XYZ file of C-alpha atoms in Angstrom:
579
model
C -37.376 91.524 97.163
C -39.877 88.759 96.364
C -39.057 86.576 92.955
C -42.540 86.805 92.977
C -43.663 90.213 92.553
C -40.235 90.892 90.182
C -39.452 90.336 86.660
C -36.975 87.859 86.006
C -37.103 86.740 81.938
C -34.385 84.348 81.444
C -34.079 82.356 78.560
C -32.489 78.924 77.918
C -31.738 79.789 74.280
C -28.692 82.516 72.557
C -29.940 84.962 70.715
C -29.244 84.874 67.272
C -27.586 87.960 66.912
C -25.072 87.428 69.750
C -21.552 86.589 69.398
C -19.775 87.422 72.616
C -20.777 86.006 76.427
C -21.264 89.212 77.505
C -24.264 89.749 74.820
C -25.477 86.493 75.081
C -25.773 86.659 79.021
C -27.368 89.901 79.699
C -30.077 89.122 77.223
C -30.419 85.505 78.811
C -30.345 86.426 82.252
C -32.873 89.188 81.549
C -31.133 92.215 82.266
C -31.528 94.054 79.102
C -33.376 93.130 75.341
C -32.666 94.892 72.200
C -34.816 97.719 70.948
C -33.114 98.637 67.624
C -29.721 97.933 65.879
C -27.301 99.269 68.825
C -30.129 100.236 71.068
C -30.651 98.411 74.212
C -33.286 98.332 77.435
C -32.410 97.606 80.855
C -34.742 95.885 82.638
C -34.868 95.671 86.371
C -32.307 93.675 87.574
C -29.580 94.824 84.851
C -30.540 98.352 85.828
C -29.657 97.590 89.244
C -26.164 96.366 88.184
C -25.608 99.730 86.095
C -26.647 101.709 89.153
C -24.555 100.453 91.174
C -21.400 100.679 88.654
C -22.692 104.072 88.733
C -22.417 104.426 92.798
C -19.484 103.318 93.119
C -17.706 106.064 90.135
C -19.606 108.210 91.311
C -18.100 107.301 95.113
C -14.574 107.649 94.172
C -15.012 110.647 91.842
C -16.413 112.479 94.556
C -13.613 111.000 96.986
C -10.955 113.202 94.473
C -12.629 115.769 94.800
C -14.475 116.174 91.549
C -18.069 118.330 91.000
C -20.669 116.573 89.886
C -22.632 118.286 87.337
C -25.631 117.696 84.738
C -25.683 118.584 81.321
C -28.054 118.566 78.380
C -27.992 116.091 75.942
C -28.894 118.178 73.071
C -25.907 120.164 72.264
C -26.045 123.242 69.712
C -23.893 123.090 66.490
C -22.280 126.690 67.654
C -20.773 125.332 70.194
C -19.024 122.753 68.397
C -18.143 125.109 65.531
C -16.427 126.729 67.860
C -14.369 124.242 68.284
C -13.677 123.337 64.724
C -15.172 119.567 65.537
C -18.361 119.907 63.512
C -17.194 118.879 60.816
C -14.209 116.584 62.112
C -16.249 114.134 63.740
C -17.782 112.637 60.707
C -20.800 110.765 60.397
C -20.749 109.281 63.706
C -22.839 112.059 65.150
C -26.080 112.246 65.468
C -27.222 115.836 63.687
C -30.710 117.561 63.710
C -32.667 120.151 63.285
C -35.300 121.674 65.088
C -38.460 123.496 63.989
C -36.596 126.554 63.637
C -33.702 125.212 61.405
C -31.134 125.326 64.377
C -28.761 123.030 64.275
C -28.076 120.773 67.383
C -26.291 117.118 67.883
C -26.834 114.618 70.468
C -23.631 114.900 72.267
C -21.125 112.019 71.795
C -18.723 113.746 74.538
C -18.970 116.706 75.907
C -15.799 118.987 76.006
C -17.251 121.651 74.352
C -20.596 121.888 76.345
C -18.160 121.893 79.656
C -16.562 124.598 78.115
C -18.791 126.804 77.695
C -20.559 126.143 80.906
C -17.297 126.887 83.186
C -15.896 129.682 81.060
C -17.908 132.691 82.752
C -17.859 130.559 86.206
C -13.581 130.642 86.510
C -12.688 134.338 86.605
C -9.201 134.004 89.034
C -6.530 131.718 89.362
C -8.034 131.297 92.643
C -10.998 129.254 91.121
C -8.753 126.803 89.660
C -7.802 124.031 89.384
C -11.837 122.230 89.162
C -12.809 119.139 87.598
C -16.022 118.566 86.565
C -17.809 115.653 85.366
C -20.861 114.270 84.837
C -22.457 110.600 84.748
C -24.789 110.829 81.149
C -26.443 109.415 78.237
C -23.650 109.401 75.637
C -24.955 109.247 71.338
C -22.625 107.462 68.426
C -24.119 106.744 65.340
C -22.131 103.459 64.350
C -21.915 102.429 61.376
C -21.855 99.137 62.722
C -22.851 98.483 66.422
C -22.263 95.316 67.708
C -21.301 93.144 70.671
C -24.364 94.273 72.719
C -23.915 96.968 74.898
C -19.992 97.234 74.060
C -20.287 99.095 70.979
C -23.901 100.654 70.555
C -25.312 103.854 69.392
C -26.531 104.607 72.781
C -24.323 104.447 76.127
C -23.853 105.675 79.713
C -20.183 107.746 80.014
C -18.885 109.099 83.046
C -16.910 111.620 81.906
C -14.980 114.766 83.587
C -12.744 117.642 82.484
C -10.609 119.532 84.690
C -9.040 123.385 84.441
C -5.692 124.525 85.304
C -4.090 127.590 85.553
C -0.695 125.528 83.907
C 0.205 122.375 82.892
C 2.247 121.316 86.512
C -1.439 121.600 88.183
C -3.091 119.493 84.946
C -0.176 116.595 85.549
C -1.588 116.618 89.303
C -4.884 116.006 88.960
C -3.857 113.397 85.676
C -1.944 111.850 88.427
C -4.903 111.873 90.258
C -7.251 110.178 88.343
C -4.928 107.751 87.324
C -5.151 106.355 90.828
C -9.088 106.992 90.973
C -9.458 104.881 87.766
C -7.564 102.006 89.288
C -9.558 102.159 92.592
C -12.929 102.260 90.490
C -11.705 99.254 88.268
C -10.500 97.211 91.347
C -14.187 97.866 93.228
C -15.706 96.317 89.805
C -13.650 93.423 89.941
C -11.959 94.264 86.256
C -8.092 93.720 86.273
C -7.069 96.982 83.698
C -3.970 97.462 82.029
C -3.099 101.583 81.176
C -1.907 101.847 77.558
C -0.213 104.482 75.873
C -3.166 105.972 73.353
C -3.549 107.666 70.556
C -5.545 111.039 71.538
C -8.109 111.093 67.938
C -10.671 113.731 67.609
C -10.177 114.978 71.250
C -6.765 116.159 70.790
C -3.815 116.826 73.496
C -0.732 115.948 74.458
C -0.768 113.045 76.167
C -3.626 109.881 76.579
C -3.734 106.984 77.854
C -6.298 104.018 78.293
C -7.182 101.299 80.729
C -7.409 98.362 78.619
C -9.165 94.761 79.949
C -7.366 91.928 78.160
C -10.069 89.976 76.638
C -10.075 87.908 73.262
C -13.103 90.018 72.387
C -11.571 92.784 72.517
C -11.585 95.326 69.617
C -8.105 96.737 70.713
C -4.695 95.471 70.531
C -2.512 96.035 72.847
C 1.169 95.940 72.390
C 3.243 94.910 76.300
C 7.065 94.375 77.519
C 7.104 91.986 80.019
C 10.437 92.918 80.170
C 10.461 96.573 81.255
C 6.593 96.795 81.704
C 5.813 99.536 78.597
C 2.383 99.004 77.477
C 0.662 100.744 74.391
C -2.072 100.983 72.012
C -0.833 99.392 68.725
C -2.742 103.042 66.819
C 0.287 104.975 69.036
C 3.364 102.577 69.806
C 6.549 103.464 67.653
C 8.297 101.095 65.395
C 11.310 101.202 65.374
C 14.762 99.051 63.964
C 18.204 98.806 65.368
C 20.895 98.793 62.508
C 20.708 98.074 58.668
C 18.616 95.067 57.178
C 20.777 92.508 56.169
C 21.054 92.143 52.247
C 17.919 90.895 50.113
C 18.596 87.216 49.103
C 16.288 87.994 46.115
C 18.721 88.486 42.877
C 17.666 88.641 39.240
C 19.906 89.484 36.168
C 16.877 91.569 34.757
C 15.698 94.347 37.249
C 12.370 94.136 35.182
C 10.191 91.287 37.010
C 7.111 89.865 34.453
C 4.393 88.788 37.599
C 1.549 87.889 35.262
C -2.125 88.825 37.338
C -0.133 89.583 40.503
C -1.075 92.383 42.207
C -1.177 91.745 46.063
C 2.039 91.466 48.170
C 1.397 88.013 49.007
C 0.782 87.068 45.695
C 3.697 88.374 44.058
C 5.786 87.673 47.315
C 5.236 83.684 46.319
C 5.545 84.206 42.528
C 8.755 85.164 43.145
C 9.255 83.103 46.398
C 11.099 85.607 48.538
C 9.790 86.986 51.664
C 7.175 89.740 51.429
C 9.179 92.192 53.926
C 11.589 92.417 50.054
C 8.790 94.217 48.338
C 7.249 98.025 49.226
C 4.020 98.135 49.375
C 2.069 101.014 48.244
C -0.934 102.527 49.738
C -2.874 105.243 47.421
C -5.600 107.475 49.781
C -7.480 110.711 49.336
C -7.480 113.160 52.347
C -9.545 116.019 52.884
C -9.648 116.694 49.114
C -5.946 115.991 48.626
C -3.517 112.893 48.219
C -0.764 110.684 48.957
C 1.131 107.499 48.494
C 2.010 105.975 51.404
C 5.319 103.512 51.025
C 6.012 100.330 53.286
C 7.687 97.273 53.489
C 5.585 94.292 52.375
C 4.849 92.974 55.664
C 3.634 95.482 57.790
C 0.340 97.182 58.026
C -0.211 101.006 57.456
C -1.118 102.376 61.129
C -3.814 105.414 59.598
C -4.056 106.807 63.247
C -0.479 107.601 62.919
C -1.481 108.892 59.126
C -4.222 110.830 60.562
C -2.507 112.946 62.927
C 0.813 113.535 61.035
C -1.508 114.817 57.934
C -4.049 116.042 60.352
C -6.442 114.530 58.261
C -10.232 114.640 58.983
C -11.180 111.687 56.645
C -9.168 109.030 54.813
C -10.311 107.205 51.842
C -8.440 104.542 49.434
C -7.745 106.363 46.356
C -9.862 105.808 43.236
C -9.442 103.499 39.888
C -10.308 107.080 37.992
C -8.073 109.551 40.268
C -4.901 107.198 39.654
C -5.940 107.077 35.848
C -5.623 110.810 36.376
C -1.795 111.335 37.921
C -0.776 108.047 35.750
C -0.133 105.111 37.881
C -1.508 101.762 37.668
C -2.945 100.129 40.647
C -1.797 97.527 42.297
C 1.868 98.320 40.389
C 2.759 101.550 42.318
C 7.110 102.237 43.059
C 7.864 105.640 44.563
C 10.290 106.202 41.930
C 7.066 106.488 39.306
C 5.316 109.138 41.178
C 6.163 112.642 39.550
C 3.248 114.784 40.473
C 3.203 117.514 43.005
C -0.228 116.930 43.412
C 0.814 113.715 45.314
C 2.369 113.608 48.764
C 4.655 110.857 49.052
C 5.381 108.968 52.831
C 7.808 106.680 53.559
C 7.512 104.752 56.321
C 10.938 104.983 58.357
C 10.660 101.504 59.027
C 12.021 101.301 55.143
C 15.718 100.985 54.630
C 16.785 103.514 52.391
C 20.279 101.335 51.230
C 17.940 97.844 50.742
C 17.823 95.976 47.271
C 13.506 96.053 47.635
C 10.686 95.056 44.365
C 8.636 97.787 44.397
C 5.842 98.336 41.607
C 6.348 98.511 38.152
C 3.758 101.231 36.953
C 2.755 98.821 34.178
C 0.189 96.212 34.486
C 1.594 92.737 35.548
C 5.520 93.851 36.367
C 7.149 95.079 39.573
C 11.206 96.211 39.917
C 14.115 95.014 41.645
C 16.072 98.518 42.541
C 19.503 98.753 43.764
C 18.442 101.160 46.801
C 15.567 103.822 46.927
C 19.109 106.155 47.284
C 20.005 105.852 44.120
C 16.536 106.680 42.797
C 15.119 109.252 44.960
C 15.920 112.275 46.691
C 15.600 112.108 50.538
C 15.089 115.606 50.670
C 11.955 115.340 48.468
C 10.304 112.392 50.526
C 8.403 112.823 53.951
C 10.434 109.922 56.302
C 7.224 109.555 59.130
C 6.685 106.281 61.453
C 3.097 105.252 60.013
C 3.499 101.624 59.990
C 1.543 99.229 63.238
C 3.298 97.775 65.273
C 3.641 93.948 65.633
C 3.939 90.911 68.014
C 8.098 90.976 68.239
C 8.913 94.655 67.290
C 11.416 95.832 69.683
C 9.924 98.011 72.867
C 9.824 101.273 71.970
C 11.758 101.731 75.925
C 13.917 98.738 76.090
C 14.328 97.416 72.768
C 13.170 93.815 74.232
C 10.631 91.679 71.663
C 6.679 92.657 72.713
C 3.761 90.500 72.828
C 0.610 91.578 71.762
C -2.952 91.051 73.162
C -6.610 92.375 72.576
C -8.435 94.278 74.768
C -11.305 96.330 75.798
C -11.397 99.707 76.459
C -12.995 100.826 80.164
C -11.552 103.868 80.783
C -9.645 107.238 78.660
C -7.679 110.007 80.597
C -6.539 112.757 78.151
C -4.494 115.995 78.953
C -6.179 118.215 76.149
C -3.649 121.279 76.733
C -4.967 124.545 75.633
C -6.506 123.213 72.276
C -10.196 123.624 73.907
C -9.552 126.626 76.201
C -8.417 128.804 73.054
C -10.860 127.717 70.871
C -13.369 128.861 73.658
C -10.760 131.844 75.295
C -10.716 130.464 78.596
C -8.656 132.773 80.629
C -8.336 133.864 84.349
C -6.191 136.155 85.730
C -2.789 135.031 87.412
C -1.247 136.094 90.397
C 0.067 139.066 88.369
C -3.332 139.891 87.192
C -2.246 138.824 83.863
C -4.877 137.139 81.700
C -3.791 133.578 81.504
C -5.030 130.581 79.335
C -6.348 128.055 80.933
C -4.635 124.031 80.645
C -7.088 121.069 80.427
C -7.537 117.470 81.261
C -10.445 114.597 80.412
C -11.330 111.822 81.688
C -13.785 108.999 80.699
C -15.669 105.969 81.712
C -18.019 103.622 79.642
C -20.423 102.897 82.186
C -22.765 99.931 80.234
C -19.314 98.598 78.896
C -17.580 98.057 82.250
C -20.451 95.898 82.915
C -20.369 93.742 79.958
C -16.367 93.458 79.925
C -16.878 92.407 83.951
C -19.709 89.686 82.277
C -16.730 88.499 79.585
C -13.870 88.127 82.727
C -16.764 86.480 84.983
C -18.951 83.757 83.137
C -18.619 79.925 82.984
C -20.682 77.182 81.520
C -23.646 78.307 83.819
C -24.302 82.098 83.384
C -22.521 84.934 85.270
C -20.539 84.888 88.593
C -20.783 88.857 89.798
C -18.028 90.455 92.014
C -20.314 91.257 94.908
C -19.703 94.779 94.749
C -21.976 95.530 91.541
C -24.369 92.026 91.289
C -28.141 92.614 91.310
C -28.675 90.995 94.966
C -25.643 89.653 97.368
C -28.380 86.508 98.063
C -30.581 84.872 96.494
C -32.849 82.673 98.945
C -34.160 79.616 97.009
C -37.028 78.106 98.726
C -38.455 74.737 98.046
C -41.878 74.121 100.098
C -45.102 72.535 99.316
C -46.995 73.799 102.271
C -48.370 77.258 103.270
C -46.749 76.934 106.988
C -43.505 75.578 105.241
C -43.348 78.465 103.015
C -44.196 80.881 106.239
C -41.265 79.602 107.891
C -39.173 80.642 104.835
C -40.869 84.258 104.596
C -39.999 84.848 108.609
C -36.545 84.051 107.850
C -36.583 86.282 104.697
C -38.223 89.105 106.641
C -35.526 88.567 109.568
C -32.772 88.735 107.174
C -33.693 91.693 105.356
C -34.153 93.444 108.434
C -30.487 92.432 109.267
C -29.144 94.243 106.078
C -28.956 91.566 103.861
C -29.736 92.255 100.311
C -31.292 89.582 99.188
C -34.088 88.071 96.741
C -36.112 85.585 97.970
C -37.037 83.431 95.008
C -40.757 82.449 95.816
C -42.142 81.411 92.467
C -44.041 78.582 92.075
C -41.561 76.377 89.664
C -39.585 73.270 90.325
C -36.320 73.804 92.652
C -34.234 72.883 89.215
C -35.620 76.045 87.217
C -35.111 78.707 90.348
C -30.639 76.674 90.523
C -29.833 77.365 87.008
C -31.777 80.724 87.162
C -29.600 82.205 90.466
C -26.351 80.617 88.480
C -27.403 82.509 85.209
C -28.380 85.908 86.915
C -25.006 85.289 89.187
C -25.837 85.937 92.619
C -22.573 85.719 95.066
C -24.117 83.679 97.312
C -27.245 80.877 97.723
C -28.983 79.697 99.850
C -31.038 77.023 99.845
C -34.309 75.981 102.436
C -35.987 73.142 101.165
C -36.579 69.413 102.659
C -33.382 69.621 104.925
C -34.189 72.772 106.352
C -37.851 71.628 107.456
C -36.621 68.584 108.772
C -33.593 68.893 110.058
C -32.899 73.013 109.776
C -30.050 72.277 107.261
C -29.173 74.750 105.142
C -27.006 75.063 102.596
C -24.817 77.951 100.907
C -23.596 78.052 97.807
C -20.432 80.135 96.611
C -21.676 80.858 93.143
C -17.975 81.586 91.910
C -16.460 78.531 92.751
C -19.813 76.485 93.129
C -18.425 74.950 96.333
C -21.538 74.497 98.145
C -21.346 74.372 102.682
C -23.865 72.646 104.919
C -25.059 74.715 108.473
C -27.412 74.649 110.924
C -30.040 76.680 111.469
C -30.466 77.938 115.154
C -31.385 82.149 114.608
C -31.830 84.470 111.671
C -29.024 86.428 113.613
C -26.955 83.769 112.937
C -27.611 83.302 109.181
C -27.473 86.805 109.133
C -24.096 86.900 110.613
C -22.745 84.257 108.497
C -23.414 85.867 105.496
C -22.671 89.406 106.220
C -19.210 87.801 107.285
C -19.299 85.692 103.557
C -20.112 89.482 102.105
C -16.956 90.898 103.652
C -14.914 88.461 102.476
C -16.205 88.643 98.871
C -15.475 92.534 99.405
C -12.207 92.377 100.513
C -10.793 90.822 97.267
C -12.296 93.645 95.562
C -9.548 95.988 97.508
């Protein structure tokens, strides 16, 4: 491919929206521009790059014997009724109508679609187990879409769901693609860490995602170094060994005056005692109901946990006007003030039922010291539920060693779904009995677009890019500096020699100054250079540049066989640490 005749619109300048490298370099180095809030265009050379992401999922999907398949985009709301996720995915999907009323969605996943595709297909235990799977234009409505291509409303998914005649042939093929995902992670060049996930809207048993530590990352991930657990902080336990030691907070009045103190920290250093002494109190409206959530002071309130133990579509704080209602005062909440059955009232199990803690007051401007929450409520009253997050230095949930956190980027989600999709859609096929049997499921997902900005925020320096070889836009970029048409003829019969060798390569033939076409191939991030300018011509130098390390080798030219040879061998060897 000729420079030339190609599209190539880098830009020296960020853009102003851009806060990540991954954003700023894929609009610099011309491989995509933004359309609309969280909508993006590839252009030629970025399209390559996704393509070839594409190939090589594609690849090792088929390798495990997956079916590829090709859905519609537009997805009818019976179908997802069916389900019961119409309404449980929220506002995040995109809804319409079409000329005749009907109700459809652009599909944000695509369980139920699969669903009702395979159910008349699998008749027989014999036609299971299949996993199917597609490689498609996926639709979120975001509320708030940002870091480029790593959280828009539009995306390319790869993702697959397999069916199982019981749960011992759904742990297989999990198995399975638990391997495939690390082979298709290690051929991108992205070093993933599985998690331990919290399953959401999709449901099932078990989850778990491959995680890219990044600083970026939206995600944080909670690890053991010691005995090598690794979770999502939405799903890892908390959990305490023994008592807490006393509170070191005394008063002789149990009433505590904190004058226009309402937040933990604030009344945490009025009082100057640590804020894990207090309970903090979170008031939410779910689904048209409510509850009080109790913690200690210094943790967070994990609402994935919350979600799934209320199995909760929605979660909202609770109003100034609905507390005015059941007669508590915000930001002055105990448990032991909460008398209505109209309330549900969590504990987190974190708290420790025999500890001296301040909780709120239920007047303006005063909190309580209490003995114990023992001796003021009835256990058998209170829902005990683990619904705080977990923290840098919380015990492992195996091992009980301290854990380190990190952020991270989601690349990949495997899911065993159970039966919750094959009932709702009465997926059955006959055993070996010739007894009607329900079928088990699995999914299993890929962000396509995001793998290739999260390989973008692991492979950039002060230049541009450096691609792993396996998914860059062209192995080679030829850079040739000549002033004379014979010069520049020598060039194109080497360029013509080498393509016919295999090599994929762009010959950068424009007619700017050798400077401009350097810091171009170092912003794109093409593996290798090489260079044929004033050293070639007069003494068939020519030089090759590593773009990774920017270590930069001198040959000489005697064939384009040769050249050829030399690079295909430089190829391998960029392809081998990709294994």
């Amino acid at each position: 491919m000729r420079a030339s005749s190609y599209l190539i619109p880098t830009t020296k300048e960020d853009p102003q929206d851009a806060v990540v490298a991954s954003h700023k370099l894929m609009m610099r180095a011309g491989l995509v521009r933004k359309t609309s809030s969280g909508l993006y265009a590839y252009l030629p050379l970025g399209l390559r790059v996704l393509k070839k992401i594409e190939a090589i999922v594609r690849e090792e999907m088929d390798s495990s014997g997956a079916l590829e398949f090709q859905l519609p985009i537009l997805t009818p709301s019976e179908i997802w009724k069916e389900s019961g996720r119409w309404d449980k995915m929220g506002k995040e999907m995109f809804r319409l109508k079409d000329r005749h009323d009907n109700e459809s969605c652009l599909g944000p996943t695509h369980e139920e679609s699969f669903c009702f595709l395979v159910k008349p297909m699998v008749r027989s235990y014999k036609d299971l187990p299949i996993n199917v799977y597609q490689i498609h234009t996926k639709f979120r409505d975001e509320i708030r879409p940002r870091f480029g291509v790593i959280r828009s409303r539009e995306f390319t998914m790869k993702d697959a769901y397999s069916f199982h005649l019981d749960d011992e042939s759904l742990d297989q093929t999990y198995q399975l693609m638990r391997k495939t995902y690390r082979k298709i992670f290690a051929r991108l060049g992205l070093t993933t860490i599985p998690v331990q996930a919290d399953s959401g809207n999709m449901g099932g048993s078990a989850s778990e995602e491959f995680m890219v530590v990044s600083p970026i990352g939206e995600e944080t991930l909670t690890i053991c170094n010691s005995c090598g657990y690794s979770g999502n902080i939405e799903k890892t336990p908390v959990n305490r060994e023994g008592s807490k030691s006393k509170n070191s907070f005394t008063s002789a009045n149990p009433i505590l005056e904190t004058p226009n103190k309402k937040t933990i920290q604030e009344v945490a250093e009025f009082l100057k005692t640590e804020e894990s002494n207090l309970l903090k109190a979170v008031a939410l409206s779910y689904d048209g109901r409510y509850v009080i959530v109790f913690l200690e002071g210094d943790r967070e309130l994990n609402e994935n946990k919350l979600k799934n133990y209320l199995s909760a579509n929605e979660i909202r704080p609770m109003g100034n006007a609905e507390m005015g209602n059941f007669g508590i005062v915000q930001g002055y909440i105990g448990p032991q003030f909460v008398k209505n059955e109209k309330i549900k009232i969590i504990i987190d199990s974190l708290v420790d039922w025999e500890y001296s803690y301040i909780t709120g007051g239920n007047s303006v401007d005063t909190h309580v010291l209490i003995p114990s929450l023992k001796s003021l409520l009835d256990q058998k009253d209170i829902e005990i539920v683990d619904i705080s997050q977990a923290k840098a230095g919380d015990p492992c949930p195996n091992c009980k060693a301290p854990l380190k956190s990190e952020k991270g980027i989601e690349v990949g989600h495997i899911f065993k779904l159970g039966q919750k999709y094959s009932k709702a859609f009465d997926i059955s096929v006959l055993n070996a009995n010739g007894k009607a049997t329900i079928t088990t499921m699995g999914c299993y997902g890929i962000g396509v677009n995001r793998c290739m900005a999260t390989v973008i925020e692991q492979c950039n320096d002060d230049k541009g890019i450096y691609w792993p070889i396996s998914i860059a836009p062209f192995h080679v970029c030829l850079v040739s500096i000549t002033k004379s048409p014979e010069d520049t003829k020598k060039v194109e019969s080497i360029y013509k020699d080498l393509v016919a060798e295999g090599i994929e390569l762009l010959w950068d033939d424009r007619d700017l100054g050798p400077g401009f076409k350097f810091k171009d191939s170092e912003l794109i991030g093409y593996p290798i250079r090489i260079t044929l300018g004033k050293g070639f011509l007069e003494k068939s130098e020519i030089s090759i540049l590593d773009r990774k390390s920017m270590v930069e080798e001198t040959i000489v030219y005697s064939d384009s066989q040769s050249l050829a040879k030399i690079l295909k061998e430089k190829i391998s060897a960029l392809s081998k640490d990709l294994v």
